[in-house]
PDB file of C-alpha atoms in Angstrom:
ATOM      1  CA  MET A   1     -46.206  43.780 -16.997  1.00  0.00           C
ATOM      2  CA  ASN A   2     -43.569  43.256 -14.387  1.00  0.00           C
ATOM      3  CA  ALA A   3     -39.810  42.671 -14.404  1.00  0.00           C
ATOM      4  CA  SER A   4     -39.975  38.685 -14.792  1.00  0.00           C
ATOM      5  CA  SER A   5     -42.434  39.065 -17.979  1.00  0.00           C
ATOM      6  CA  ASP A   6     -41.355  38.156 -21.439  1.00  0.00           C
ATOM      7  CA  ILE A   7     -42.113  41.139 -23.088  1.00  0.00           C
ATOM      8  CA  ALA A   8     -39.857  43.305 -20.485  1.00  0.00           C
ATOM      9  CA  ALA A   9     -36.986  40.501 -20.883  1.00  0.00           C
ATOM     10  CA  THR A  10     -37.248  40.347 -24.502  1.00  0.00           C
ATOM     11  CA  ALA A  11     -37.092  44.390 -24.603  1.00  0.00           C
ATOM     12  CA  TRP A  12     -34.226  44.437 -22.273  1.00  0.00           C
ATOM     13  CA  ASN A  13     -32.339  41.900 -23.820  1.00  0.00           C
ATOM     14  CA  SER A  14     -32.787  42.694 -27.567  1.00  0.00           C
ATOM     15  CA  GLY A  15     -31.961  46.224 -26.891  1.00  0.00           C
ATOM     16  CA  TYR A  16     -28.524  45.616 -25.110  1.00  0.00           C
ATOM     17  CA  SER A  17     -27.748  43.083 -27.581  1.00  0.00           C
ATOM     18  CA  SER A  18     -27.780  45.583 -30.073  1.00  0.00           C
ATOM     19  CA  ILE A  19     -26.008  48.129 -28.295  1.00  0.00           C
ATOM     20  CA  ASN A  20     -23.376  45.452 -27.470  1.00  0.00           C
ATOM     21  CA  GLU A  21     -22.886  44.894 -31.181  1.00  0.00           C
ATOM     22  CA  LEU A  22     -23.142  48.609 -31.915  1.00  0.00           C
ATOM     23  CA  ASN A  23     -20.257  49.215 -29.132  1.00  0.00           C
ATOM     24  CA  ARG A  24     -18.165  46.417 -30.594  1.00  0.00           C
ATOM     25  CA  PHE A  25     -18.547  48.181 -33.923  1.00  0.00           C
ATOM     26  CA  LEU A  26     -17.473  51.694 -32.906  1.00  0.00           C
ATOM     27  CA  GLN A  27     -14.817  50.102 -30.872  1.00  0.00           C
ATOM     28  CA  ALA A  28     -13.417  48.483 -34.036  1.00  0.00           C
ATOM     29  CA  ALA A  29     -14.050  51.108 -36.320  1.00  0.00           C
ATOM     30  CA  GLN A  30     -11.278  53.279 -34.410  1.00  0.00           C
ATOM     31  CA  ASP A  31      -8.746  50.806 -36.177  1.00  0.00           C
ATOM     32  CA  ILE A  32      -9.610  51.819 -39.591  1.00  0.00           C
ATOM     33  CA  GLU A  33      -7.979  54.120 -41.626  1.00  0.00           C
ATOM     34  CA  PRO A  34     -10.729  55.145 -44.095  1.00  0.00           C
ATOM     35  CA  GLY A  35      -8.088  56.401 -46.691  1.00  0.00           C
ATOM     36  CA  ASN A  36     -10.046  57.717 -49.483  1.00  0.00           C
ATOM     37  CA  GLN A  37     -13.138  56.624 -48.185  1.00  0.00           C
ATOM     38  CA  GLN A  38     -13.738  59.087 -45.428  1.00  0.00           C
ATOM     39  CA  ALA A  39     -16.960  60.173 -46.258  1.00  0.00           C
ATOM     40  CA  LEU A  40     -18.589  56.528 -46.169  1.00  0.00           C
ATOM     41  CA  TYR A  41     -16.357  55.778 -43.367  1.00  0.00           C
ATOM     42  CA  ASP A  42     -17.837  58.652 -41.240  1.00  0.00           C
ATOM     43  CA  ASP A  43     -21.666  57.846 -42.392  1.00  0.00           C
ATOM     44  CA  VAL A  44     -21.175  54.341 -41.555  1.00  0.00           C
ATOM     45  CA  VAL A  45     -19.768  55.063 -38.048  1.00  0.00           C
ATOM     46  CA  GLY A  46     -22.549  58.029 -37.635  1.00  0.00           C
ATOM     47  CA  GLN A  47     -25.218  55.614 -38.580  1.00  0.00           C
ATOM     48  CA  ALA A  48     -23.964  53.417 -35.461  1.00  0.00           C
ATOM     49  CA  TYR A  49     -23.985  56.133 -33.232  1.00  0.00           C
ATOM     50  CA  ALA A  50     -27.637  56.885 -34.330  1.00  0.00           C
ATOM     51  CA  MET A  51     -28.805  53.588 -33.630  1.00  0.00           C
ATOM     52  CA  ARG A  52     -27.095  53.199 -30.579  1.00  0.00           C
ATOM     53  CA  ALA A  53     -29.153  56.291 -29.680  1.00  0.00           C
ATOM     54  CA  PHE A  54     -31.912  54.833 -30.659  1.00  0.00           C
ATOM     55  CA  GLU A  55     -31.829  51.671 -28.494  1.00  0.00           C
ATOM     56  CA  TYR A  56     -31.083  53.591 -25.709  1.00  0.00           C
ATOM     57  CA  PHE A  57     -34.174  55.549 -26.202  1.00  0.00           C
ATOM     58  CA  LYS A  58     -36.406  52.571 -26.672  1.00  0.00           C
ATOM     59  CA  LEU A  59     -34.891  51.156 -23.264  1.00  0.00           C
ATOM     60  CA  ILE A  60     -35.461  54.234 -21.262  1.00  0.00           C
ATOM     61  CA  SER A  61     -38.947  54.805 -22.582  1.00  0.00           C
ATOM     62  CA  PHE A  62     -39.817  51.240 -21.409  1.00  0.00           C
ATOM     63  CA  PHE A  63     -37.757  51.165 -17.862  1.00  0.00           C
ATOM     64  CA  SER A  64     -37.742  54.460 -16.685  1.00  0.00           C
ATOM     65  CA  ALA A  65     -39.603  54.766 -13.370  1.00  0.00           C
ATOM     66  CA  ASP A  66     -40.350  58.664 -14.658  1.00  0.00           C
ATOM     67  CA  ILE A  67     -39.016  59.673 -18.259  1.00  0.00           C
ATOM     68  CA  THR A  68     -39.519  63.514 -16.931  1.00  0.00           C
ATOM     69  CA  ASP A  69     -37.555  63.104 -13.943  1.00  0.00           C
ATOM     70  CA  ASN A  70     -33.700  63.568 -14.261  1.00  0.00           C
ATOM     71  CA  SER A  71     -33.037  62.093 -10.787  1.00  0.00           C
ATOM     72  CA  SER A  72     -35.057  58.893 -11.406  1.00  0.00           C
ATOM     73  CA  ILE A  73     -33.886  55.624 -12.218  1.00  0.00           C
ATOM     74  CA  GLY A  74     -32.872  55.159 -15.800  1.00  0.00           C
ATOM     75  CA  VAL A  75     -31.155  52.026 -17.446  1.00  0.00           C
ATOM     76  CA  PRO A  76     -27.483  51.193 -17.554  1.00  0.00           C
ATOM     77  CA  THR A  77     -25.264  53.162 -20.120  1.00  0.00           C
ATOM     78  CA  PHE A  78     -21.835  52.110 -21.475  1.00  0.00           C
ATOM     79  CA  THR A  79     -20.066  53.071 -24.430  1.00  0.00           C
ATOM     80  CA  ASP A  80     -17.380  50.130 -23.808  1.00  0.00           C
ATOM     81  CA  VAL A  81     -17.867  46.281 -24.296  1.00  0.00           C
ATOM     82  CA  PRO A  82     -18.435  45.169 -21.027  1.00  0.00           C
ATOM     83  CA  GLY A  83     -16.853  41.856 -19.834  1.00  0.00           C
ATOM     84  CA  ILE A  84     -18.754  38.543 -19.065  1.00  0.00           C
ATOM     85  CA  ASP A  85     -18.826  39.217 -15.270  1.00  0.00           C
ATOM     86  CA  ALA A  86     -19.920  43.109 -15.482  1.00  0.00           C
ATOM     87  CA  GLN A  87     -22.848  44.215 -13.380  1.00  0.00           C
ATOM     88  CA  PRO A  88     -23.244  47.725 -14.730  1.00  0.00           C
ATOM     89  CA  THR A  89     -25.614  49.686 -12.313  1.00  0.00           C
ATOM     90  CA  ARG A  90     -28.393  51.623 -13.577  1.00  0.00           C
ATOM     91  CA  ASP A  91     -28.098  55.685 -14.483  1.00  0.00           C
ATOM     92  CA  THR A  92     -30.181  58.139 -13.544  1.00  0.00           C
ATOM     93  CA  THR A  93     -32.695  58.919 -16.370  1.00  0.00           C
ATOM     94  CA  GLY A  94     -30.618  62.363 -16.942  1.00  0.00           C
ATOM     95  CA  GLU A  95     -27.663  60.364 -17.158  1.00  0.00           C
ATOM     96  CA  THR A  96     -29.263  58.112 -19.899  1.00  0.00           C
ATOM     97  CA  PHE A  97     -30.733  61.104 -21.971  1.00  0.00           C
ATOM     98  CA  GLN A  98     -27.288  62.460 -21.619  1.00  0.00           C
ATOM     99  CA  ARG A  99     -25.869  59.406 -23.225  1.00  0.00           C
ATOM    100  CA  ILE A 100     -28.504  59.589 -26.124  1.00  0.00           C
ATOM    101  CA  LEU A 101     -27.958  63.334 -26.587  1.00  0.00           C
ATOM    102  CA  ASP A 102     -24.278  62.723 -27.034  1.00  0.00           C
ATOM    103  CA  ASP A 103     -24.786  59.848 -29.493  1.00  0.00           C
ATOM    104  CA  ILE A 104     -27.209  61.835 -31.620  1.00  0.00           C
ATOM    105  CA  SER A 105     -24.719  64.761 -31.625  1.00  0.00           C
ATOM    106  CA  GLN A 106     -21.780  62.377 -32.673  1.00  0.00           C
ATOM    107  CA  ALA A 107     -24.090  61.219 -35.136  1.00  0.00           C
ATOM    108  CA  GLN A 108     -25.076  64.661 -36.148  1.00  0.00           C
ATOM    109  CA  ASN A 109     -21.633  65.704 -36.901  1.00  0.00           C
ATOM    110  CA  LEU A 110     -20.727  62.394 -39.180  1.00  0.00           C
ATOM    111  CA  ILE A 111     -24.006  61.701 -41.248  1.00  0.00           C
ATOM    112  CA  ASN A 112     -23.693  63.368 -44.689  1.00  0.00           C
ATOM    113  CA  PRO A 113     -26.104  66.452 -44.519  1.00  0.00           C
ATOM    114  CA  GLY A 114     -27.426  65.756 -48.021  1.00  0.00           C
ATOM    115  CA  ALA A 115     -28.304  62.311 -47.214  1.00  0.00           C
ATOM    116  CA  THR A 116     -32.022  61.464 -48.081  1.00  0.00           C
ATOM    117  CA  SER A 117     -32.386  57.800 -47.746  1.00  0.00           C
ATOM    118  CA  THR A 118     -35.891  56.755 -45.487  1.00  0.00           C
ATOM    119  CA  THR A 119     -34.112  53.659 -44.041  1.00  0.00           C
ATOM    120  CA  ARG A 120     -31.117  55.169 -43.293  1.00  0.00           C
ATOM    121  CA  PHE A 121     -30.567  57.698 -40.200  1.00  0.00           C
ATOM    122  CA  THR A 122     -30.506  61.277 -41.887  1.00  0.00           C
ATOM    123  CA  GLN A 123     -30.177  64.397 -40.634  1.00  0.00           C
ATOM    124  CA  ASP A 124     -33.844  65.026 -40.414  1.00  0.00           C
ATOM    125  CA  ALA A 125     -34.606  61.326 -38.774  1.00  0.00           C
ATOM    126  CA  LEU A 126     -32.206  62.830 -36.012  1.00  0.00           C
ATOM    127  CA  THR A 127     -33.991  65.943 -36.220  1.00  0.00           C
ATOM    128  CA  ALA A 128     -37.419  63.872 -35.996  1.00  0.00           C
ATOM    129  CA  MET A 129     -35.788  61.660 -32.812  1.00  0.00           C
ATOM    130  CA  LEU A 130     -34.752  64.807 -31.015  1.00  0.00           C
ATOM    131  CA  ALA A 131     -38.513  66.122 -31.311  1.00  0.00           C
ATOM    132  CA  ARG A 132     -39.555  62.761 -29.848  1.00  0.00           C
ATOM    133  CA  ILE A 133     -37.340  62.633 -26.890  1.00  0.00           C
ATOM    134  CA  ALA A 134     -38.660  66.441 -26.543  1.00  0.00           C
ATOM    135  CA  THR A 135     -42.126  65.125 -26.636  1.00  0.00           C
ATOM    136  CA  TYR A 136     -41.538  61.991 -23.870  1.00  0.00           C
ATOM    137  CA  ARG A 137     -39.624  64.687 -21.597  1.00  0.00           C
ATOM    138  CA  GLN A 138     -42.639  67.030 -21.911  1.00  0.00           C
ATOM    139  CA  ASN A 139     -40.537  69.777 -22.976  1.00  0.00           C
ATOM    140  CA  TYR A 140     -43.127  70.677 -25.525  1.00  0.00           C
ATOM    141  CA  GLN A 141     -41.568  73.856 -27.006  1.00  0.00           C
ATOM    142  CA  ARG A 142     -38.572  71.987 -27.927  1.00  0.00           C
ATOM    143  CA  ALA A 143     -40.380  69.612 -29.421  1.00  0.00           C
ATOM    144  CA  GLN A 144     -42.320  72.327 -31.494  1.00  0.00           C
ATOM    145  CA  ASP A 145     -39.187  73.694 -32.761  1.00  0.00           C
ATOM    146  CA  PHE A 146     -37.882  70.200 -34.290  1.00  0.00           C
ATOM    147  CA  SER A 147     -40.848  69.251 -35.497  1.00  0.00           C
ATOM    148  CA  GLN A 148     -41.532  72.726 -37.227  1.00  0.00           C
ATOM    149  CA  GLN A 149     -37.741  72.189 -38.693  1.00  0.00           C
ATOM    150  CA  LEU A 150     -39.098  69.172 -40.309  1.00  0.00           C
ATOM    151  CA  ILE A 151     -42.178  70.679 -41.215  1.00  0.00           C
ATOM    152  CA  ASP A 152     -40.710  73.086 -43.428  1.00  0.00           C
ATOM    153  CA  ASN A 153     -38.277  70.876 -45.001  1.00  0.00           C
ATOM    154  CA  HIS A 154     -41.150  68.464 -46.252  1.00  0.00           C
ATOM    155  CA  THR A 155     -44.272  68.637 -47.839  1.00  0.00           C
ATOM    156  CA  LEU A 156     -47.690  66.809 -46.074  1.00  0.00           C
ATOM    157  CA  ALA A 157     -48.657  64.102 -48.045  1.00  0.00           C
ATOM    158  CA  THR A 158     -52.192  64.106 -49.984  1.00  0.00           C
ATOM    159  CA  PRO A 159     -54.992  61.819 -49.005  1.00  0.00           C
ATOM    160  CA  THR A 160     -53.842  59.472 -51.714  1.00  0.00           C
ATOM    161  CA  GLN A 161     -50.367  59.613 -50.668  1.00  0.00           C
ATOM    162  CA  TYR A 162     -51.101  59.321 -47.196  1.00  0.00           C
ATOM    163  CA  GLN A 163     -52.936  55.811 -47.754  1.00  0.00           C
ATOM    164  CA  GLU A 164     -49.590  54.842 -49.483  1.00  0.00           C
ATOM    165  CA  LEU A 165     -47.541  55.509 -46.301  1.00  0.00           C
ATOM    166  CA  PHE A 166     -49.167  51.985 -45.219  1.00  0.00           C
ATOM    167  CA  VAL A 167     -48.059  49.877 -47.928  1.00  0.00           C
ATOM    168  CA  ASN A 168     -44.752  48.281 -47.498  1.00  0.00           C
ATOM    169  CA  ASP A 169     -43.549  48.389 -51.161  1.00  0.00           C
ATOM    170  CA  THR A 170     -44.024  52.059 -51.537  1.00  0.00           C
ATOM    171  CA  ASN A 171     -41.704  54.761 -50.537  1.00  0.00           C
ATOM    172  CA  GLY A 172     -44.484  57.135 -48.899  1.00  0.00           C
ATOM    173  CA  GLY A 173     -43.752  60.088 -50.298  1.00  0.00           C
ATOM    174  CA  GLU A 174     -41.945  63.150 -49.044  1.00  0.00           C
ATOM    175  CA  GLU A 175     -43.997  62.880 -45.957  1.00  0.00           C
ATOM    176  CA  VAL A 176     -41.613  59.694 -44.889  1.00  0.00           C
ATOM    177  CA  ILE A 177     -38.456  60.764 -42.999  1.00  0.00           C
ATOM    178  CA  PHE A 178     -37.447  57.134 -41.346  1.00  0.00           C
ATOM    179  CA  LYS A 179     -38.961  54.036 -41.668  1.00  0.00           C
ATOM    180  CA  LEU A 180     -37.813  50.174 -40.833  1.00  0.00           C
ATOM    181  CA  GLU A 181     -37.095  48.097 -44.166  1.00  0.00           C
TER     182      GLU A 181
END
């Protein structure tokens, strides 16, 4: 793979297209008065922060020169809607991960702690993302700590349930924390 390959271009364009849409949504959400729908509003905005963190994590995983080195080249991060002529520069890996962690923190503060959906971000799905980030960054103690939190909150699947995890029309049981629909 190189910078001009279709795979790289697709990953870059898809990621930044999603981030652009999420930034537009988050910007517009600031003008909404939720009234008596504050919990729903908070959850939806929290989902957007979680999705943006997820998109940046996918991009940094794919395009970082060294995901464990904070000073290595990362990806451009922005929280606004850039103009058509914008030429954002690449942040460092450390700056990129700080954006990801800030978005996860925002999501943790907004998403309902009692939510249990497997197809939406929940507190457990955010913890799973933090565990994965820690693993990619070779911070194995943090990865273990986050993973242990999840293990303590979820029952492992039986052999029969495990096979069902890979069937699209099933929930997969207690072991599934987050899946794409």
